[in-house]
mmCIF file of C-alpha atoms and ligand atoms in Angstrom:
data_model
loop_
_atom_site.group_PDB
_atom_site.id
_atom_site.type_symbol
_atom_site.label_atom_id
_atom_site.label_comp_id
_atom_site.label_asym_id
_atom_site.label_seq_id
_atom_site.Cartn_x
_atom_site.Cartn_y
_atom_site.Cartn_z
ATOM 1 C CA MET D 22 -70.318 -67.231 21.323
ATOM 2 C CA TYR D 23 -66.610 -66.547 20.824
ATOM 3 C CA GLY D 24 -66.137 -70.287 20.310
ATOM 4 C CA LYS D 25 -68.194 -70.005 17.086
ATOM 5 C CA LEU D 26 -66.444 -66.835 15.876
ATOM 6 C CA ARG D 27 -62.895 -67.922 16.633
ATOM 7 C CA PRO D 28 -62.428 -70.317 13.696
ATOM 8 C CA LEU D 29 -63.506 -67.537 11.324
ATOM 9 C CA ILE D 30 -61.184 -65.002 12.942
ATOM 10 C CA PHE D 31 -58.326 -67.519 12.878
ATOM 11 C CA ARG D 32 -58.708 -67.870 9.106
ATOM 12 C CA LEU D 33 -57.317 -64.351 8.796
ATOM 13 C CA PRO D 34 -53.593 -63.678 9.237
ATOM 14 C CA PRO D 35 -53.025 -62.593 12.870
ATOM 15 C CA GLU D 36 -52.277 -58.962 12.157
ATOM 16 C CA ALA D 37 -55.259 -58.622 9.812
ATOM 17 C CA ALA D 38 -57.550 -60.186 12.432
ATOM 18 C CA HIS D 39 -56.199 -57.779 15.010
ATOM 19 C CA GLY D 40 -56.651 -54.787 12.712
ATOM 20 C CA LEU D 41 -60.260 -55.808 12.063
ATOM 21 C CA THR D 42 -60.995 -56.217 15.783
ATOM 22 C CA VAL D 43 -59.490 -52.832 16.584
ATOM 23 C CA ALA D 44 -61.470 -51.237 13.728
ATOM 24 C CA LEU D 45 -64.729 -52.742 15.040
ATOM 25 C CA LEU D 46 -63.982 -51.667 18.611
ATOM 26 C CA ARG D 47 -63.114 -48.205 17.337
ATOM 27 C CA LEU D 48 -66.412 -47.986 15.491
ATOM 28 C CA ALA D 49 -68.370 -49.253 18.487
ATOM 29 C CA GLY D 50 -66.522 -46.777 20.693
ATOM 30 C CA ALA D 51 -67.590 -43.886 18.479
ATOM 31 C CA LEU D 52 -71.292 -44.771 18.653
ATOM 32 C CA PRO D 53 -72.878 -44.308 22.103
ATOM 33 C CA PRO D 54 -75.622 -46.956 21.534
ATOM 34 C CA ALA D 55 -73.018 -49.519 20.424
ATOM 35 C CA ARG D 56 -70.915 -48.658 23.450
ATOM 36 C CA ALA D 57 -73.913 -49.143 25.726
ATOM 37 C CA LEU D 58 -74.631 -52.492 24.049
ATOM 38 C CA LEU D 59 -71.048 -53.675 24.562
ATOM 39 C CA ARG D 60 -71.213 -52.576 28.182
ATOM 40 C CA ALA D 61 -74.458 -54.488 28.719
ATOM 41 C CA LEU D 62 -73.204 -57.607 26.878
ATOM 42 C CA PHE D 63 -69.919 -57.835 28.772
ATOM 43 C CA ALA D 64 -70.918 -56.512 32.202
ATOM 44 C CA PRO D 65 -69.573 -58.667 35.028
ATOM 45 C CA ARG D 66 -72.032 -60.209 37.454
ATOM 46 C CA GLY D 67 -71.814 -58.646 40.879
ATOM 47 C CA ALA D 68 -69.884 -55.636 42.044
ATOM 48 C CA ALA D 69 -66.268 -55.183 40.978
ATOM 49 C CA ARG D 70 -63.576 -54.766 43.631
ATOM 50 C CA PRO D 71 -61.638 -51.497 43.245
ATOM 51 C CA VAL D 72 -57.887 -51.706 43.742
ATOM 52 C CA HIS D 73 -55.840 -48.938 45.347
ATOM 53 C CA ALA D 74 -52.301 -48.955 43.968
ATOM 54 C CA CYS D 75 -49.683 -46.419 42.851
ATOM 55 C CA GLY D 76 -51.767 -43.653 44.433
ATOM 56 C CA LEU D 77 -54.657 -44.434 42.076
ATOM 57 C CA THR D 78 -57.981 -46.215 42.423
ATOM 58 C CA PHE D 79 -58.469 -48.796 39.675
ATOM 59 C CA PRO D 80 -62.177 -49.712 39.201
ATOM 60 C CA ASN D 81 -61.192 -53.397 39.117
ATOM 61 C CA ALA D 82 -58.054 -55.540 38.996
ATOM 62 C CA VAL D 83 -58.043 -56.295 35.260
ATOM 63 C CA GLY D 84 -56.300 -54.262 32.576
ATOM 64 C CA LEU D 85 -55.499 -54.412 28.896
ATOM 65 C CA ALA D 86 -51.774 -55.035 28.338
ATOM 66 C CA ALA D 87 -49.694 -52.743 26.144
ATOM 67 C CA GLY D 88 -49.432 -53.375 22.427
ATOM 68 C CA TYR D 89 -53.099 -54.162 21.779
ATOM 69 C CA ASP D 90 -54.080 -50.569 21.068
ATOM 70 C CA LYS D 91 -50.769 -48.894 20.345
ATOM 71 C CA ASP D 92 -52.281 -45.739 18.869
ATOM 72 C CA GLY D 93 -55.282 -45.425 21.174
ATOM 73 C CA LEU D 94 -57.661 -45.918 18.254
ATOM 74 C CA ALA D 95 -60.165 -48.137 20.050
ATOM 75 C CA TRP D 96 -59.899 -47.150 23.680
ATOM 76 C CA ARG D 97 -63.492 -45.951 23.922
ATOM 77 C CA GLY D 98 -64.740 -49.336 22.734
ATOM 78 C CA LEU D 99 -62.260 -51.257 24.890
ATOM 79 C CA ALA D 100 -63.428 -49.221 27.897
ATOM 80 C CA ALA D 101 -66.811 -50.967 27.618
ATOM 81 C CA LEU D 102 -65.408 -54.512 27.950
ATOM 82 C CA PRO D 103 -65.140 -53.941 31.193
ATOM 83 C CA PHE D 104 -61.444 -53.283 31.817
ATOM 84 C CA GLY D 105 -60.357 -51.386 34.923
ATOM 85 C CA HIS D 106 -57.388 -49.957 33.071
ATOM 86 C CA LEU D 107 -56.120 -49.751 29.514
ATOM 87 C CA GLU D 108 -52.423 -49.515 28.820
ATOM 88 C CA LEU D 109 -52.086 -47.831 25.411
ATOM 89 C CA GLY D 110 -48.854 -47.808 23.378
ATOM 90 C CA THR D 111 -46.045 -48.604 23.246
ATOM 91 C CA VAL D 112 -45.892 -45.143 21.730
ATOM 92 C CA THR D 113 -42.660 -43.725 20.306
ATOM 93 C CA PRO D 114 -41.961 -40.001 19.804
ATOM 94 C CA ARG D 115 -42.105 -40.184 16.013
ATOM 95 C CA PRO D 116 -44.191 -42.469 13.775
ATOM 96 C CA GLN D 117 -42.367 -45.602 12.585
ATOM 97 C CA PRO D 118 -43.279 -48.636 10.474
ATOM 98 C CA GLY D 119 -42.017 -51.429 12.738
ATOM 99 C CA ASN D 120 -40.518 -54.634 11.370
ATOM 100 C CA PRO D 121 -41.407 -56.184 7.996
ATOM 101 C CA ARG D 122 -44.507 -58.421 7.892
ATOM 102 C CA PRO D 123 -45.334 -61.132 8.729
ATOM 103 C CA ARG D 124 -44.380 -60.254 12.289
ATOM 104 C CA VAL D 125 -47.122 -61.861 14.397
ATOM 105 C CA PHE D 126 -47.647 -65.646 14.570
ATOM 106 C CA ARG D 127 -50.410 -67.651 16.228
ATOM 107 C CA LEU D 128 -49.166 -70.859 17.845
ATOM 108 C CA VAL D 129 -52.624 -72.366 18.168
ATOM 109 C CA GLU D 130 -51.548 -75.732 19.631
ATOM 110 C CA ASP D 131 -49.695 -73.865 22.364
ATOM 111 C CA GLU D 132 -52.339 -71.126 22.858
ATOM 112 C CA ALA D 133 -49.502 -68.681 22.333
ATOM 113 C CA VAL D 134 -48.357 -65.857 20.077
ATOM 114 C CA ILE D 135 -44.906 -64.866 18.877
ATOM 115 C CA ASN D 136 -44.558 -61.250 17.790
ATOM 116 C CA ARG D 137 -41.732 -59.135 16.469
ATOM 117 C CA MET D 138 -43.732 -55.998 15.763
ATOM 118 C CA GLY D 139 -40.965 -53.536 16.732
ATOM 119 C CA PHE D 140 -43.282 -50.707 17.905
ATOM 120 C CA PRO D 141 -45.089 -49.796 14.676
ATOM 121 C CA GLY D 142 -47.199 -46.758 15.349
ATOM 122 C CA ARG D 143 -48.426 -43.308 14.407
ATOM 123 C CA GLY D 144 -46.254 -41.573 16.998
ATOM 124 C CA ALA D 145 -46.848 -39.352 20.006
ATOM 125 C CA ASP D 146 -48.832 -36.574 18.298
ATOM 126 C CA ALA D 147 -51.421 -39.015 16.989
ATOM 127 C CA LEU D 148 -51.944 -40.738 20.350
ATOM 128 C CA ALA D 149 -52.081 -37.388 22.157
ATOM 129 C CA ARG D 150 -54.851 -36.258 19.778
ATOM 130 C CA ARG D 151 -56.833 -39.423 20.529
ATOM 131 C CA LEU D 152 -56.628 -38.790 24.273
ATOM 132 C CA LYS D 153 -57.355 -35.065 24.346
ATOM 133 C CA GLY D 154 -60.602 -34.096 25.988
ATOM 134 C CA ARG D 155 -61.357 -37.546 27.344
ATOM 135 C CA GLY D 156 -64.202 -37.239 29.827
ATOM 136 C CA ARG D 157 -64.290 -39.166 33.070
ATOM 137 C CA ARG D 158 -67.112 -41.548 33.924
ATOM 138 C CA ALA D 159 -66.884 -42.744 37.497
ATOM 139 C CA ASP D 160 -66.591 -46.360 36.313
ATOM 140 C CA ALA D 161 -64.287 -45.575 33.364
ATOM 141 C CA PRO D 162 -61.020 -47.464 33.165
ATOM 142 C CA LEU D 163 -57.826 -45.642 34.027
ATOM 143 C CA ILE D 164 -55.563 -44.979 31.066
ATOM 144 C CA GLY D 165 -51.880 -45.809 31.126
ATOM 145 C CA VAL D 166 -49.510 -44.852 28.336
ATOM 146 C CA ASN D 167 -46.606 -47.194 27.699
ATOM 147 C CA ILE D 168 -43.597 -45.315 26.295
ATOM 148 C CA GLY D 169 -40.599 -46.478 24.257
ATOM 149 C CA LYS D 170 -37.816 -45.092 22.134
ATOM 150 C CA ASN D 171 -37.809 -44.893 18.360
ATOM 151 C CA LYS D 172 -35.808 -47.605 16.639
ATOM 152 C CA ASP D 173 -33.435 -45.066 15.088
ATOM 153 C CA THR D 174 -32.780 -43.209 18.352
ATOM 154 C CA ARG D 175 -29.322 -44.186 19.548
ATOM 155 C CA LEU D 176 -29.277 -45.960 22.900
ATOM 156 C CA GLU D 177 -27.174 -43.181 24.411
ATOM 157 C CA ASP D 178 -29.932 -40.716 23.445
ATOM 158 C CA ALA D 179 -32.798 -42.944 24.611
ATOM 159 C CA ALA D 180 -33.471 -40.945 27.787
ATOM 160 C CA ALA D 181 -34.429 -37.895 25.701
ATOM 161 C CA ASP D 182 -37.150 -39.934 23.928
ATOM 162 C CA TYR D 183 -38.576 -41.225 27.227
ATOM 163 C CA VAL D 184 -38.458 -37.813 28.915
ATOM 164 C CA ALA D 185 -40.187 -36.137 25.959
ATOM 165 C CA LEU D 186 -42.902 -38.801 26.045
ATOM 166 C CA ALA D 187 -43.321 -38.468 29.819
ATOM 167 C CA ARG D 188 -43.784 -34.713 29.406
ATOM 168 C CA ARG D 189 -46.252 -35.214 26.583
ATOM 169 C CA PHE D 190 -48.417 -37.870 28.201
ATOM 170 C CA ALA D 191 -48.354 -36.982 31.900
ATOM 171 C CA PRO D 192 -51.259 -34.553 31.414
ATOM 172 C CA LEU D 193 -53.240 -37.047 29.313
ATOM 173 C CA ALA D 194 -52.747 -40.331 31.176
ATOM 174 C CA ASP D 195 -53.378 -41.672 34.666
ATOM 175 C CA TYR D 196 -50.027 -43.467 34.698
ATOM 176 C CA LEU D 197 -47.000 -44.013 32.494
ATOM 177 C CA ALA D 198 -45.222 -47.317 31.854
ATOM 178 C CA VAL D 199 -41.571 -47.368 30.818
ATOM 179 C CA ASN D 200 -40.935 -50.130 28.305
ATOM 180 C CA VAL D 201 -37.316 -51.258 28.471
ATOM 181 C CA SER D 202 -38.186 -54.899 27.923
ATOM 182 C CA SER D 203 -39.468 -55.440 24.397
ATOM 183 C CA PRO D 204 -37.246 -57.974 22.611
ATOM 184 C CA ASN D 205 -38.036 -56.463 19.211
ATOM 185 C CA THR D 206 -36.180 -53.136 19.298
ATOM 186 C CA PRO D 207 -32.451 -53.810 18.995
ATOM 187 C CA GLY D 208 -30.572 -53.005 22.209
ATOM 188 C CA LEU D 209 -33.664 -51.821 24.107
ATOM 189 C CA ARG D 210 -33.278 -54.394 26.862
ATOM 190 C CA THR D 211 -29.758 -53.213 27.684
ATOM 191 C CA LEU D 212 -31.570 -50.235 29.274
ATOM 192 C CA GLN D 213 -32.805 -52.672 31.945
ATOM 193 C CA GLY D 214 -29.434 -52.959 33.594
ATOM 194 C CA GLY D 215 -26.544 -51.146 35.234
ATOM 195 C CA ASP D 216 -25.912 -47.418 34.944
ATOM 196 C CA ALA D 217 -28.163 -47.144 31.887
ATOM 197 C CA LEU D 218 -31.264 -47.975 33.955
ATOM 198 C CA ASP D 219 -30.228 -45.691 36.828
ATOM 199 C CA GLU D 220 -29.676 -42.752 34.511
ATOM 200 C CA LEU D 221 -32.832 -43.375 32.489
ATOM 201 C CA LEU D 222 -35.089 -43.683 35.525
ATOM 202 C CA ARG D 223 -33.617 -40.651 37.237
ATOM 203 C CA ALA D 224 -34.241 -38.532 34.135
ATOM 204 C CA ILE D 225 -37.812 -39.826 33.839
ATOM 205 C CA GLY D 226 -38.339 -39.389 37.595
ATOM 206 C CA ASP D 227 -37.269 -35.722 37.420
ATOM 207 C CA GLU D 228 -39.721 -35.100 34.593
ATOM 208 C CA ARG D 229 -42.466 -36.946 36.467
ATOM 209 C CA ASP D 230 -41.915 -34.770 39.536
ATOM 210 C CA ALA D 231 -41.991 -31.585 37.457
ATOM 211 C CA GLN D 232 -45.219 -32.705 35.779
ATOM 212 C CA ALA D 233 -46.812 -33.723 39.065
ATOM 213 C CA ARG D 234 -46.110 -30.236 40.446
ATOM 214 C CA LEU D 235 -47.569 -28.579 37.337
ATOM 215 C CA LEU D 236 -50.647 -30.798 37.280
ATOM 216 C CA ALA D 237 -51.054 -30.807 41.068
ATOM 217 C CA ARG D 238 -51.602 -34.568 41.048
ATOM 218 C CA PRO D 239 -49.390 -37.626 41.131
ATOM 219 C CA VAL D 240 -48.144 -39.052 37.828
ATOM 220 C CA PRO D 241 -47.230 -42.643 38.683
ATOM 221 C CA VAL D 242 -44.498 -44.226 36.571
ATOM 222 C CA LEU D 243 -44.208 -48.004 36.357
ATOM 223 C CA VAL D 244 -41.375 -49.971 34.768
ATOM 224 C CA LYS D 245 -42.101 -53.017 32.617
ATOM 225 C CA LEU D 246 -39.455 -55.720 32.845
ATOM 226 C CA ALA D 247 -38.579 -58.758 30.737
ATOM 227 C CA PRO D 248 -39.181 -62.280 32.033
ATOM 228 C CA ASP D 249 -35.714 -63.288 30.877
ATOM 229 C CA LEU D 250 -33.692 -61.511 33.589
ATOM 230 C CA ASP D 251 -31.661 -63.834 35.795
ATOM 231 C CA GLU D 252 -31.885 -63.517 39.561
ATOM 232 C CA ALA D 253 -28.994 -61.026 39.869
ATOM 233 C CA ALA D 254 -30.255 -58.853 37.005
ATOM 234 C CA LEU D 255 -33.776 -58.824 38.472
ATOM 235 C CA GLU D 256 -32.451 -57.817 41.865
ATOM 236 C CA GLN D 257 -30.336 -55.074 40.356
ATOM 237 C CA ALA D 258 -33.191 -53.735 38.220
ATOM 238 C CA LEU D 259 -35.584 -53.661 41.190
ATOM 239 C CA SER D 260 -32.988 -51.838 43.317
ATOM 240 C CA ALA D 261 -32.592 -49.195 40.604
ATOM 241 C CA ILE D 262 -36.377 -48.879 40.255
ATOM 242 C CA CYS D 263 -36.804 -48.376 44.006
ATOM 243 C CA ALA D 264 -33.810 -46.021 44.273
ATOM 244 C CA ALA D 265 -35.207 -43.827 41.489
ATOM 245 C CA GLY D 266 -38.536 -43.596 43.337
ATOM 246 C CA MET D 267 -40.604 -45.297 40.672
ATOM 247 C CA ASP D 268 -44.201 -46.197 41.492
ATOM 248 C CA GLY D 269 -44.543 -49.821 40.433
ATOM 249 C CA VAL D 270 -43.412 -52.642 38.167
ATOM 250 C CA ILE D 271 -45.105 -54.573 35.405
ATOM 251 C CA ILE D 272 -44.063 -58.208 35.342
ATOM 252 C CA SER D 273 -43.590 -58.934 32.487
ATOM 253 C CA ASN D 274 -43.128 -58.449 28.780
ATOM 254 C CA THR D 275 -42.905 -61.343 26.285
ATOM 255 C CA THR D 276 -40.109 -63.903 26.542
ATOM 256 C CA VAL D 277 -37.363 -64.875 24.119
ATOM 257 C CA ALA D 278 -37.374 -68.360 25.715
ATOM 258 C CA ARG D 279 -39.299 -71.173 24.011
ATOM 259 C CA PRO D 280 -40.528 -73.360 26.882
ATOM 260 C CA GLY D 281 -41.904 -76.711 25.651
ATOM 261 C CA LEU D 282 -43.675 -75.530 22.500
ATOM 262 C CA THR D 283 -45.199 -77.932 19.989
ATOM 263 C CA SER D 284 -46.232 -75.570 17.186
ATOM 264 C CA ARG D 285 -44.264 -75.555 13.938
ATOM 265 C CA LEU D 286 -44.013 -71.779 14.317
ATOM 266 C CA ALA D 287 -42.062 -72.055 17.582
ATOM 267 C CA ALA D 288 -38.766 -71.142 15.892
ATOM 268 C CA GLN D 289 -40.000 -67.736 14.716
ATOM 269 C CA THR D 290 -37.967 -64.840 16.089
ATOM 270 C CA GLY D 291 -39.723 -62.562 18.564
ATOM 271 C CA GLY D 292 -41.372 -62.425 21.956
ATOM 272 C CA LEU D 293 -43.570 -65.298 23.101
ATOM 273 C CA SER D 294 -46.813 -64.656 25.007
ATOM 274 C CA GLY D 295 -49.789 -66.726 26.109
ATOM 275 C CA ARG D 296 -50.159 -70.023 27.933
ATOM 276 C CA PRO D 297 -46.462 -71.099 27.951
ATOM 277 C CA LEU D 298 -45.606 -67.819 29.691
ATOM 278 C CA CYS D 299 -48.189 -68.231 32.452
ATOM 279 C CA ALA D 300 -46.428 -70.435 35.008
ATOM 280 C CA PRO D 301 -42.948 -68.874 34.581
ATOM 281 C CA ASN D 302 -44.566 -65.447 34.866
ATOM 282 C CA THR D 303 -46.364 -66.352 38.084
ATOM 283 C CA ALA D 304 -43.073 -67.634 39.502
ATOM 284 C CA LEU D 305 -41.411 -64.353 38.505
ATOM 285 C CA VAL D 306 -44.196 -62.343 40.153
ATOM 286 C CA ARG D 307 -43.600 -64.353 43.338
ATOM 287 C CA ARG D 308 -39.826 -63.727 43.238
ATOM 288 C CA THR D 309 -40.351 -60.036 42.508
ATOM 289 C CA ALA D 310 -42.830 -59.712 45.382
ATOM 290 C CA ALA D 311 -40.323 -61.341 47.732
ATOM 291 C CA LEU D 312 -37.546 -58.969 46.616
ATOM 292 C CA LEU D 313 -39.757 -55.878 46.793
ATOM 293 C CA ASP D 314 -41.215 -56.880 50.136
ATOM 294 C CA GLY D 315 -44.182 -54.548 49.757
ATOM 295 C CA ARG D 316 -42.171 -51.507 48.638
ATOM 296 C CA LEU D 317 -43.911 -51.256 45.234
ATOM 297 C CA PRO D 318 -47.067 -52.684 43.660
ATOM 298 C CA ILE D 319 -46.803 -55.280 40.881
ATOM 299 C CA ILE D 320 -48.962 -55.555 37.775
ATOM 300 C CA ALA D 321 -48.799 -59.113 36.423
ATOM 301 C CA SER D 322 -48.900 -59.645 32.659
ATOM 302 C CA GLY D 323 -48.196 -63.068 31.223
ATOM 303 C CA GLY D 324 -50.355 -65.863 29.923
ATOM 304 C CA ILE D 325 -53.697 -65.285 31.627
ATOM 305 C CA LEU D 326 -56.168 -67.403 29.671
ATOM 306 C CA ARG D 327 -58.548 -68.311 32.523
ATOM 307 C CA PRO D 328 -59.737 -66.519 35.672
ATOM 308 C CA ALA D 329 -57.745 -68.962 37.823
ATOM 309 C CA ASP D 330 -54.501 -67.832 36.122
ATOM 310 C CA ALA D 331 -55.208 -64.265 37.229
ATOM 311 C CA GLN D 332 -56.039 -65.305 40.775
ATOM 312 C CA GLU D 333 -52.747 -67.220 41.013
ATOM 313 C CA LYS D 334 -50.851 -64.062 40.104
ATOM 314 C CA LEU D 335 -52.718 -62.014 42.705
ATOM 315 C CA ASP D 336 -51.985 -64.757 45.255
ATOM 316 C CA ALA D 337 -48.302 -64.578 44.225
ATOM 317 C CA GLY D 338 -48.198 -60.895 45.160
ATOM 318 C CA ALA D 339 -49.568 -58.894 42.222
ATOM 319 C CA SER D 340 -52.087 -56.103 42.858
ATOM 320 C CA LEU D 341 -53.418 -55.980 39.305
ATOM 321 C CA VAL D 342 -53.313 -58.128 36.172
ATOM 322 C CA GLN D 343 -53.275 -57.437 32.442
ATOM 323 C CA LEU D 344 -54.487 -59.456 29.445
ATOM 324 C CA TYR D 345 -53.482 -59.628 25.822
ATOM 325 C CA THR D 346 -53.050 -63.095 24.300
ATOM 326 C CA GLY D 347 -55.944 -64.437 26.386
ATOM 327 C CA LEU D 348 -58.258 -62.128 24.441
ATOM 328 C CA ILE D 349 -57.185 -63.829 21.212
ATOM 329 C CA TYR D 350 -57.802 -67.381 22.476
ATOM 330 C CA ALA D 351 -60.650 -66.886 24.971
ATOM 331 C CA GLY D 352 -62.323 -63.775 23.517
ATOM 332 C CA PRO D 353 -63.541 -60.548 25.102
ATOM 333 C CA GLY D 354 -65.782 -62.388 27.592
ATOM 334 C CA LEU D 355 -62.588 -63.272 29.474
ATOM 335 C CA VAL D 356 -62.346 -59.718 30.847
ATOM 336 C CA GLY D 357 -65.620 -59.870 32.780
ATOM 337 C CA ARG D 358 -64.938 -63.428 33.976
ATOM 338 C CA VAL D 359 -61.578 -62.362 35.409
ATOM 339 C CA VAL D 360 -63.152 -59.247 36.953
ATOM 340 C CA GLU D 361 -65.763 -61.463 38.657
ATOM 341 C CA ALA D 362 -63.239 -64.009 39.892
ATOM 342 C CA THR D 363 -60.781 -61.434 41.214
ATOM 343 C CA ALA D 364 -63.582 -59.540 42.986
ATOM 344 C CA ARG D 365 -64.433 -62.749 44.856
ATOM 345 C CA GLY D 366 -60.727 -63.215 45.671
HETATM 346 C C1 FMN L 71 -48.764 -58.724 19.276
HETATM 347 C C2 FMN L 71 -48.212 -58.207 20.577
HETATM 348 C C3 FMN L 71 -47.720 -56.906 20.642
HETATM 349 C C4 FMN L 71 -47.203 -56.414 21.852
HETATM 350 N N1 FMN L 71 -46.751 -55.124 21.903
HETATM 351 C C5 FMN L 71 -46.294 -54.642 23.090
HETATM 352 C C6 FMN L 71 -45.864 -53.293 23.185
HETATM 353 O O1 FMN L 71 -45.936 -52.514 22.223
HETATM 354 N N2 FMN L 71 -45.391 -52.872 24.391
HETATM 355 C C7 FMN L 71 -45.324 -53.682 25.499
HETATM 356 O O2 FMN L 71 -44.896 -53.237 26.559
HETATM 357 N N3 FMN L 71 -45.758 -54.963 25.426
HETATM 358 C C8 FMN L 71 -46.231 -55.446 24.261
HETATM 359 N N4 FMN L 71 -46.681 -56.745 24.199
HETATM 360 C C9 FMN L 71 -46.599 -57.580 25.415
HETATM 361 C C10 FMN L 71 -47.919 -57.598 26.170
HETATM 362 O O3 FMN L 71 -48.239 -56.327 26.667
HETATM 363 C C11 FMN L 71 -47.851 -58.578 27.376
HETATM 364 O O4 FMN L 71 -46.974 -58.053 28.342
HETATM 365 C C12 FMN L 71 -47.364 -59.969 26.973
HETATM 366 O O5 FMN L 71 -47.935 -60.357 25.750
HETATM 367 C C13 FMN L 71 -47.698 -61.026 28.039
HETATM 368 O O6 FMN L 71 -49.070 -61.104 28.289
HETATM 369 P P1 FMN L 71 -50.071 -62.136 27.551
HETATM 370 O O7 FMN L 71 -49.459 -63.504 27.669
HETATM 371 O O8 FMN L 71 -51.368 -61.970 28.290
HETATM 372 O O9 FMN L 71 -50.161 -61.691 26.132
HETATM 373 C C14 FMN L 71 -47.188 -57.247 23.016
HETATM 374 C C15 FMN L 71 -47.711 -58.543 22.928
HETATM 375 C C16 FMN L 71 -48.226 -59.024 21.740
HETATM 376 C C17 FMN L 71 -48.774 -60.426 21.690
#
């Protein structure tokens, strides 16, 4: 069915198409019969396989990657698709407009997207309001909140933004993801290396521990890395992540590389996602798994457009996978197909 809809959706500019999809999912999420219909339409065949990772039990191995629902507007609708986790955000402390439009480009020939959104969003208060009072169905997806600094927060003050967000969202989320890897906020990726990463993660770790004591439950914190780190930088980042007692890594964000693209839009500035990221991402998951040697779980995010792509990442050492660009090219039915395939293993 998505094959028939896709040409119509692709007539809209990418950000308008996305806004429409989120609006429809938000509407469906607000209406219990529509939610039930979505659940019935997209239910996977057979039982899902729960995944135990980061001290949590994920209903299945497949999650929504950050950036799709930055403000948590549509999470109730997305929960019916049938994701095992939804990573909302990246949320920043204060609302901000992001970069000027156009800032999202579909590279159809490459089944890829380039985006330079720059964390547009309604800010922490708005997302917190959307998450308050969320009930728990046994099969409901876990909710992660991906946190980032405001564009106008100086890098030397970045830790204060992340700590404030950790404090705010620990009570509302099942896990937190630290985004130090978006290519679209100037300087953000310098937080992935050296003393800056050590200091940032220690500050976040202290807040996490304080929140876990208050809430009397674990508050896992994962760190999302860029795919563009060289071997030494990856090793150093993983050492800092382990030393700070973090709970997992997300491999990876979008890439600033442009591997073998054919689309005329390939020269646009921003982070590339989708099919061209798939194989390099799987290789990075494998390298990360070798370096971590079982110390921390890995969530793989990068170019999953078919169930086999997801299985390759699990075989390379990931515990869970996330989708974004695959939803644009393969449609929402991809979620259930990946859930089915990864349950079979
Ligand atoms: C339009 C767009 C916006 C994104 N925004 C974010 C974001 O706010 N935070 C983040 O951590 N990742 C963001 N990402 C990266 C995705 O979460 C994901 O890691 C990346 O796209 C690779 O997966 P994919 O190939 O399945 O899309 C964004 C990706 C896209 C395409």
